[in-house]
Amino acid sequence: MKRTSLYQQHLNLGAKMVPFAGYEMPVSYTGIVDEHNAVRNSVGVFDVSHMGEFIIEGKDALALIQYVTSNDASKLFPGRVQYSCMPNENGGIVDDLLVYQMSENKYFLVVNASNIEKDWNWIKSHSAKFDCEMQNLSDDMSLIAVQGPKAKDVLQNLTKADLSVIEYYHFVVDTFAGVADVIISATGYTGAGGFEIYCKNENAPHIWDAIFEAGKPYDIKPAGLGCRDTLRLEMGFCLYGNDINDTTSPLEAGLGWITKFSKDFVSKNIFEGQKANGLQRKLVGIEVLEKAIPRQHYEILDMDENVIGEVTSGTMSPSMNKPLAMGYVDLAHSKIGTPLKVRIRNKDANAIVVKIPFFNNN
Amino acid sequence: MGNFPAELKYTKDHEWIKIDGDIATIGITDFAQGELGDIVYVDIDSLGNTLNLHTVFGTVEAVKTVSDLFMPLSGEVIELNSKLDTNPESVNKDAYGDGWMIKIKISNQAEVGDLLSAADYAALVS
């Protein structure tokens, strides 16, 4: 089992550690709801150093990225980030990822921890005809996500870079907490705003400690993977392995907005066919109307009790105090307002299709 | 380490039992609530039922997970802690007090001898 460079910090903070994607990771410190609320209302700090990072550099770097990802990376410029996905040859998803343009011909890809090897091999297998180099930095880089409405105020104490001008899905590379060449990225997986800080492993403990010191006036809290899941689910963000996988189409998953037909890419023809002929099923948001929590793999039923799908993610929403889920249902039952049932152990709980994101900050 | 009052009995399923004649009060241990995390629903619909040892009398739902509740003794469920409907977090805050779940009328006193002592339970979860 691997450990991140912040393992000792987690133990000192009293984290409950769990195995996740080959790493011992903190699932919670003070409690999922407490950490969730800290992120929504003030500021929380996640160690997500298990995530993978690749560099693709060279004359054909963009061409390779365009071919293996679904979004249009030609829209990027240095300082801009893009959410994207890598389709497989059957119209499923190898992984979802972030693509950063660092400079001309140099891109930085951030992938899911559980998929690092698969993604590397997948991109590599398509790289032969492209003139570019690939580098896997996953074991050398740490990632600290500082999320919440007070994140900017906390972090501004630690850098001369003007964080107020970095828009969502943009980034700068600057000195942070005295460490040179840190990526400060206005991204995250919580819908609460904030930044993600990429640094070398050897600098991670110092940067983590500096963030907590700067955050004291804001009652900054460490936040674990438990609340990362409740926060992302309230926003309807897909989690690879739950809501999207090797068999789900990005179009079915509501990721049409990152599937751009203006360029050639893996499985483009399959997605064009789906778009032309209509989808068979769709990923929808579901609110359960009873006191029971929908969880992954629970069956979704129509009002005549026919199974029409399965929950892919579910939880009790701490911000809304409602049981929420996402799941695939056949197209006929995907409209907002459609009544459904979710089979929660021995009872079929009443539910309804609702819009995603579930949670609205305003 | 953990908090395991000596006057209570325990099970491997992480329940505590307070014996008072032929009445047993049942809840989950402080260790169990810590493992489950934030508890959001306690769902018990077995009031009035006579249930055998080890059968399910309800479920407890935390944000992250769900867990069945097992009868630590055979008996009739004679009372529920209805306050848990509105304050399920009592189980997290006061597992051995306000977080109690059911009271049963014990039907087989011989089973009481098989329950764990506080020391046995502490050894089990340490």
XYZ file of C-alpha atoms in Angstrom:
488
model
C 0.000 0.000 0.000
C 1.436 3.385 -1.009
C 1.397 6.489 1.171
C 1.333 10.096 0.063
C 3.952 12.575 1.294
C 1.332 13.884 3.727
C 0.748 10.596 5.558
C 2.258 11.847 8.815
C 0.138 15.009 8.638
C -2.976 12.857 8.409
C -1.995 10.765 11.411
C -1.249 13.906 13.421
C -4.705 15.230 12.543
C -6.335 12.000 13.727
C -7.496 10.856 10.297
C -9.274 7.601 9.744
C -7.207 6.024 6.968
C -8.625 3.646 4.378
C -7.213 1.853 1.345
C -8.121 3.672 -1.861
C -6.649 3.076 -5.333
C -3.581 1.445 -3.840
C -2.987 4.241 -1.332
C -3.694 4.649 2.347
C -5.875 7.754 2.222
C -7.758 9.808 4.828
C -11.508 9.152 4.562
C -12.381 11.554 7.385
C -10.929 13.463 10.323
C -13.691 15.093 12.363
C -16.636 13.504 10.537
C -17.945 13.619 6.984
C -20.745 16.105 7.682
C -18.498 18.454 9.659
C -15.854 18.444 6.924
C -18.480 18.790 4.199
C -19.931 21.861 5.898
C -16.464 23.379 6.390
C -15.882 23.189 2.632
C -19.318 24.557 1.692
C -19.248 27.365 4.252
C -15.588 28.256 4.792
C -12.559 26.246 3.720
C -11.316 22.645 3.783
C -8.114 21.001 2.613
C -7.851 17.656 0.803
C -4.789 15.568 0.109
C -5.456 14.121 -3.327
C -1.850 13.282 -4.109
C -2.895 9.834 -5.231
C -4.123 11.378 -8.500
C -1.935 10.739 -11.549
C -0.067 13.345 -13.587
C 1.397 12.958 -17.073
C 3.319 15.393 -19.241
C 2.911 15.214 -23.008
C 5.380 17.425 -24.817
C 6.499 17.923 -28.378
C 5.476 19.040 -31.832
C 2.509 16.652 -31.999
C 1.466 16.804 -28.328
C -1.777 18.593 -29.180
C -2.535 16.199 -32.041
C -2.136 13.174 -29.742
C -4.330 14.747 -27.058
C -6.937 15.658 -29.652
C -7.039 12.052 -30.821
C -7.300 10.361 -27.412
C -9.611 12.844 -25.668
C -13.162 13.925 -26.468
C -13.000 17.652 -25.705
C -11.395 20.133 -28.097
C -7.912 20.772 -26.694
C -7.161 23.252 -29.492
C -9.238 25.737 -27.484
C -6.638 25.639 -24.701
C -3.895 28.222 -24.217
C -1.132 28.419 -21.610
C -2.908 28.983 -18.295
C -6.151 27.282 -19.325
C -7.499 23.934 -18.058
C -10.109 21.703 -19.634
C -12.242 18.837 -18.335
C -12.250 15.993 -20.810
C -12.571 12.262 -21.175
C -10.703 9.519 -22.968
C -13.093 7.282 -24.904
C -12.167 3.668 -25.609
C -12.675 1.996 -28.982
C -16.130 0.721 -28.037
C -17.574 4.090 -27.143
C -16.971 3.643 -23.408
C -14.735 5.755 -21.197
C -11.127 4.879 -20.297
C -11.024 7.753 -17.810
C -12.062 11.343 -17.251
C -9.276 13.847 -16.794
C -8.071 17.419 -16.706
C -5.890 18.753 -19.516
C -3.658 21.750 -18.741
C -1.749 23.643 -21.395
C 1.558 24.616 -19.766
C 3.217 26.239 -22.799
C 3.330 25.813 -26.550
C 3.550 22.040 -27.217
C 3.493 21.115 -23.537
C 0.447 19.658 -21.781
C -0.162 18.345 -18.276
C -2.802 15.658 -17.802
C -4.377 14.797 -14.446
C -6.012 11.370 -14.250
C -7.726 9.204 -11.647
C -5.467 7.310 -9.259
C -7.086 3.965 -9.979
C -6.505 4.398 -13.715
C -2.921 5.663 -13.889
C -1.436 2.552 -15.450
C -4.420 1.920 -17.735
C -4.416 5.522 -18.965
C -0.663 5.580 -19.497
C -0.778 2.386 -21.551
C -3.803 3.603 -23.481
C -2.257 6.913 -24.491
C 1.067 5.211 -25.174
C -0.628 2.723 -27.498
C -1.821 5.611 -29.683
C 1.336 7.687 -29.507
C 3.566 5.970 -32.089
C 2.534 8.111 -35.027
C 2.802 11.345 -33.060
C 6.071 13.209 -32.543
C 6.020 13.809 -28.776
C 7.393 12.564 -25.463
C 5.379 11.283 -22.518
C 6.412 11.484 -18.900
C 4.645 9.968 -15.899
C 5.054 12.282 -12.884
C 2.453 10.516 -10.738
C 4.880 9.240 -8.108
C 6.738 12.559 -7.849
C 3.880 15.044 -7.493
C 1.525 15.932 -4.695
C -1.866 17.580 -5.056
C -3.524 19.588 -2.307
C -7.061 20.808 -2.975
C -8.048 23.866 -0.936
C -11.775 24.266 -1.409
C -14.476 26.583 -0.179
C -15.556 30.232 -0.268
C -12.627 31.280 1.968
C -9.957 29.332 0.052
C -8.820 32.336 -1.928
C -8.416 34.505 1.176
C -6.348 31.824 2.877
C -4.090 31.111 -0.081
C -3.560 34.749 -1.003
C -1.410 35.037 2.131
C 1.014 32.535 0.627
C 1.668 33.897 -2.857
C 2.251 37.127 -4.742
C 0.190 35.833 -7.648
C -3.158 37.677 -7.700
C -5.610 34.841 -7.085
C -8.650 37.059 -7.575
C -7.971 37.255 -11.310
C -7.616 33.500 -11.852
C -10.948 32.436 -13.294
C -12.499 28.980 -12.908
C -10.540 26.405 -14.913
C -7.524 28.681 -15.285
C -4.149 28.406 -13.529
C -0.807 30.077 -12.906
C 2.629 28.697 -12.094
C 4.209 30.775 -9.364
C 6.022 30.768 -6.033
C 3.748 29.506 -3.276
C 4.660 29.374 0.422
C 8.249 30.074 -0.636
C 8.321 27.144 -3.074
C 9.025 27.983 -6.712
C 7.088 26.614 -9.704
C 3.915 25.532 -7.965
C 0.801 25.099 -10.107
C -2.065 27.110 -8.606
C -5.211 25.977 -10.392
C -8.738 27.332 -9.959
C -10.279 23.890 -10.182
C -11.788 21.359 -7.809
C -14.319 18.612 -7.373
C -16.603 20.184 -4.785
C -18.539 23.007 -6.425
C -17.482 25.187 -3.500
C -14.815 27.148 -5.347
C -11.153 27.221 -4.441
C -7.862 26.030 -5.806
C -5.799 22.936 -6.385
C -2.091 23.180 -5.627
C 0.338 20.886 -7.466
C 3.867 20.591 -6.088
C 6.756 18.180 -5.819
C 6.427 15.556 -3.093
C 9.330 16.948 -1.082
C 7.551 20.312 -0.764
C 4.117 18.957 0.080
C 4.424 18.765 3.912
C 5.735 22.340 4.095
C 2.975 23.643 1.807
C 0.274 21.694 3.693
C 1.465 23.110 7.020
C 1.694 26.652 5.600
C -1.906 26.415 4.333
C -3.165 25.342 7.769
C -1.212 28.150 9.448
C -2.649 30.735 7.024
C -6.120 29.238 7.456
C -6.316 29.493 11.235
C -8.424 32.690 11.218
C -10.912 30.915 8.937
C -11.193 27.769 11.042
C -9.660 25.776 8.189
C -10.244 22.025 8.408
C -8.731 18.921 6.868
C -11.249 17.190 4.622
C -11.207 13.515 3.653
C -12.380 11.412 0.758
C -15.728 10.858 2.492
C -16.851 14.449 2.138
C -15.138 14.737 -1.233
C -17.724 12.203 -2.378
C -20.732 13.931 -0.792
C -19.606 17.313 -2.150
C -19.090 16.088 -5.710
C -22.330 14.142 -5.668
C -24.336 17.213 -4.651
C -22.920 18.858 -7.778
C -23.683 15.834 -9.942
C -20.018 15.456 -10.902
C -19.324 11.989 -12.284
C -17.017 9.655 -10.383
C -15.068 7.239 -12.553
C -15.829 3.666 -11.547
C -19.283 4.657 -10.270
C -21.092 6.889 -12.753
C -18.833 6.406 -15.749
C -16.700 3.428 -16.759
C -15.472 1.391 -19.718
C -19.065 0.668 -20.789
C -20.752 4.074 -20.441
C -20.934 6.595 -23.244
C -20.043 10.208 -22.432
C -23.275 11.229 -24.125
C -25.344 8.977 -21.847
C -23.431 10.372 -18.867
C -24.403 13.947 -19.718
C -20.887 14.723 -20.918
C -21.969 15.840 -24.373
C -20.530 19.244 -23.525
C -17.022 17.757 -23.529
C -17.638 15.623 -26.642
C -16.686 17.773 -29.626
C -17.368 16.548 -33.143
C -15.281 19.329 -34.697
C -12.204 17.046 -34.654
C -11.320 13.378 -35.078
C -10.930 11.222 -31.969
C -11.327 7.648 -30.727
C -14.919 6.390 -31.137
C -16.113 9.649 -32.683
C -18.214 7.686 -35.214
C -19.935 5.745 -32.416
C -20.886 8.955 -30.607
C -22.088 10.550 -33.842
C -24.313 7.514 -34.350
C -25.690 7.797 -30.803
C -26.399 11.455 -31.341
C -28.148 10.836 -34.654
C -30.183 7.825 -33.506
C -30.906 8.935 -29.957
C -29.627 7.504 -26.688
C -30.970 4.334 -25.091
C -30.398 5.484 -21.519
C -29.289 8.538 -19.577
C -27.600 9.332 -16.306
C -30.126 11.229 -14.179
C -30.332 12.828 -10.775
C -32.715 11.144 -8.351
C -34.108 12.388 -5.077
C -35.506 9.758 -2.734
C -38.622 11.039 -0.985
C -38.451 8.699 2.009
C -36.087 8.200 4.902
C -33.748 5.779 3.200
C -30.455 6.258 1.429
C -29.936 5.020 -2.114
C -26.521 3.454 -2.660
C -24.460 2.120 -5.552
C -26.027 -0.884 -7.365
C -29.500 -0.486 -5.844
C -32.165 -1.088 -8.490
C -34.241 1.733 -9.968
C -37.850 0.801 -10.785
C -40.695 2.396 -12.654
C -44.043 2.839 -10.896
C -45.102 -0.630 -12.107
C -42.034 -2.061 -10.353
C -40.149 -2.961 -13.534
C -36.392 -2.568 -13.125
C -35.293 0.273 -15.399
C -31.802 0.990 -14.126
C -29.334 1.012 -11.284
C -27.975 3.580 -8.848
C -24.366 4.464 -9.681
C -23.778 6.831 -6.741
C -25.910 7.699 -3.762
C -25.655 9.381 -0.411
C -27.361 11.510 2.165
C -26.717 15.082 1.077
C -25.356 17.015 4.045
C -26.111 20.419 2.486
C -29.664 19.607 1.441
C -30.456 16.982 4.055
C -32.000 14.754 1.397
C -31.126 11.301 0.089
C -29.745 11.761 -3.423
C -28.556 9.450 -6.168
C -27.401 9.296 -9.728
C -28.157 6.388 -11.976
C -28.836 5.306 -15.524
C -32.446 4.899 -16.573
C -34.003 4.217 -19.963
C -34.769 7.336 -21.936
C -38.526 7.172 -21.303
C -37.943 7.704 -17.579
C -35.215 10.333 -17.772
C -37.362 13.468 -17.805
C -37.189 15.741 -14.776
C -40.200 15.162 -12.574
C -40.639 11.485 -13.532
C -41.709 9.438 -10.503
C -39.600 6.353 -9.835
C -38.841 3.909 -7.069
C -35.507 2.844 -5.691
C -35.278 -0.628 -4.163
C -33.575 0.048 -0.849
C -33.052 -3.394 0.656
C -36.530 -4.728 1.417
C -38.532 -1.658 0.464
C -39.254 0.270 -2.709
C -38.845 3.912 -1.779
C -40.600 6.641 -3.735
C -38.274 8.856 -5.711
C -38.306 11.460 -8.454
C -35.998 12.499 -11.285
C -34.501 15.897 -10.476
C -32.072 18.181 -12.241
C -28.309 18.001 -11.847
C -26.586 19.754 -10.109
C -28.704 18.898 -7.096
C -27.123 21.652 -5.060
C -27.212 25.292 -6.014
C -24.864 27.592 -4.140
C -27.256 30.507 -4.376
C -8.772 3.501 23.948
C -12.486 2.909 23.561
C -15.300 3.662 25.900
C -16.900 0.421 27.141
C -18.874 0.743 30.380
C -18.202 -2.255 32.632
C -21.848 -2.671 33.665
C -22.945 -3.448 30.084
C -22.740 -6.624 28.017
C -21.576 -6.662 24.384
C -21.695 -8.671 21.147
C -19.342 -9.279 18.244
C -21.854 -7.324 16.142
C -20.897 -4.232 18.173
C -24.047 -3.945 20.211
C -24.312 -3.192 23.895
C -26.938 -4.701 26.189
C -28.080 -3.471 29.549
C -29.806 -6.248 31.456
C -32.486 -5.286 33.974
C -34.293 -8.460 35.085
C -36.024 -9.828 31.993
C -35.756 -6.524 30.115
C -32.739 -5.699 27.947
C -31.949 -2.274 26.538
C -29.946 -2.441 23.312
C -27.836 -0.024 21.302
C -24.629 0.048 19.285
C -21.252 0.622 20.893
C -19.207 3.778 20.854
C -16.722 1.921 18.675
C -19.483 1.049 16.181
C -20.803 4.598 15.924
C -17.252 5.830 15.320
C -16.748 3.332 12.525
C -20.085 4.183 10.901
C -19.576 7.939 11.096
C -22.440 10.428 10.876
C -25.661 8.496 11.423
C -28.635 9.896 9.532
C -31.404 7.325 9.937
C -32.167 4.610 12.420
C -34.826 2.440 10.831
C -36.509 -0.032 13.170
C -39.889 -1.497 12.258
C -39.862 -4.530 14.550
C -41.874 -3.134 17.477
C -44.103 -5.876 18.871
C -42.252 -8.628 17.035
C -40.733 -11.591 18.795
C -37.405 -12.234 17.160
C -34.781 -14.922 17.485
C -31.183 -14.404 18.428
C -29.097 -12.903 15.566
C -32.084 -11.907 13.409
C -32.250 -8.369 12.023
C -34.344 -5.913 14.046
C -33.514 -2.789 12.066
C -30.879 -0.895 10.124
C -28.729 2.103 10.800
C -27.806 4.382 7.917
C -24.724 6.550 8.021
C -23.685 8.944 5.274
C -21.144 6.477 3.982
C -22.641 3.103 4.759
C -25.577 1.083 6.014
C -25.505 -1.602 8.666
C -28.037 -4.127 9.894
C -28.876 -4.358 13.574
C -28.991 -7.871 15.032
C -30.850 -9.198 18.043
C -28.217 -9.923 20.703
C -30.791 -12.048 22.555
C -34.082 -13.670 21.591
C -37.119 -11.757 22.737
C -40.040 -9.448 22.043
C -39.316 -5.871 20.988
C -41.381 -3.891 23.484
C -40.133 -0.338 23.012
C -38.283 1.821 20.449
C -36.332 4.982 21.089
C -38.634 7.176 19.004
C -36.415 10.218 19.594
C -33.953 8.721 17.115
C -36.452 9.557 14.338
C -35.644 13.222 14.721
C -32.257 12.972 16.453
C -30.363 10.051 14.907
C -27.117 11.849 15.753
C -27.758 10.877 19.398
C -26.211 7.541 18.491
C -22.978 9.341 17.606
C -23.049 11.690 20.564
C -24.230 9.378 23.332
C -24.145 5.767 22.173
C -24.799 4.318 25.650
C -27.355 6.914 26.738
C -29.708 8.881 24.469
C -28.597 6.685 21.570
C -30.264 3.522 22.874
C -32.364 1.790 20.214
C -34.766 -0.832 21.548
C -35.933 -2.568 24.691
C -36.799 -6.238 24.556
C -38.387 -8.770 26.859
C -35.825 -11.548 27.066
C -37.297 -14.933 26.167
C -34.263 -17.114 26.868
C -32.149 -16.114 29.874
C -29.593 -18.794 29.009
C -28.403 -16.650 26.086
C -27.323 -13.883 28.456
C -24.376 -16.014 29.531
C -23.008 -15.962 25.977
C -22.729 -12.161 25.827
C -19.291 -10.559 26.045
C -18.004 -8.643 29.050
C -16.598 -5.126 28.600
C -13.069 -6.547 28.830
C -13.791 -9.228 26.205
C -15.300 -6.660 23.867
C -12.463 -4.187 24.371
C -10.020 -6.954 23.432
C -12.092 -7.738 20.330
C -11.938 -4.203 18.918
C -8.451 -3.204 20.027
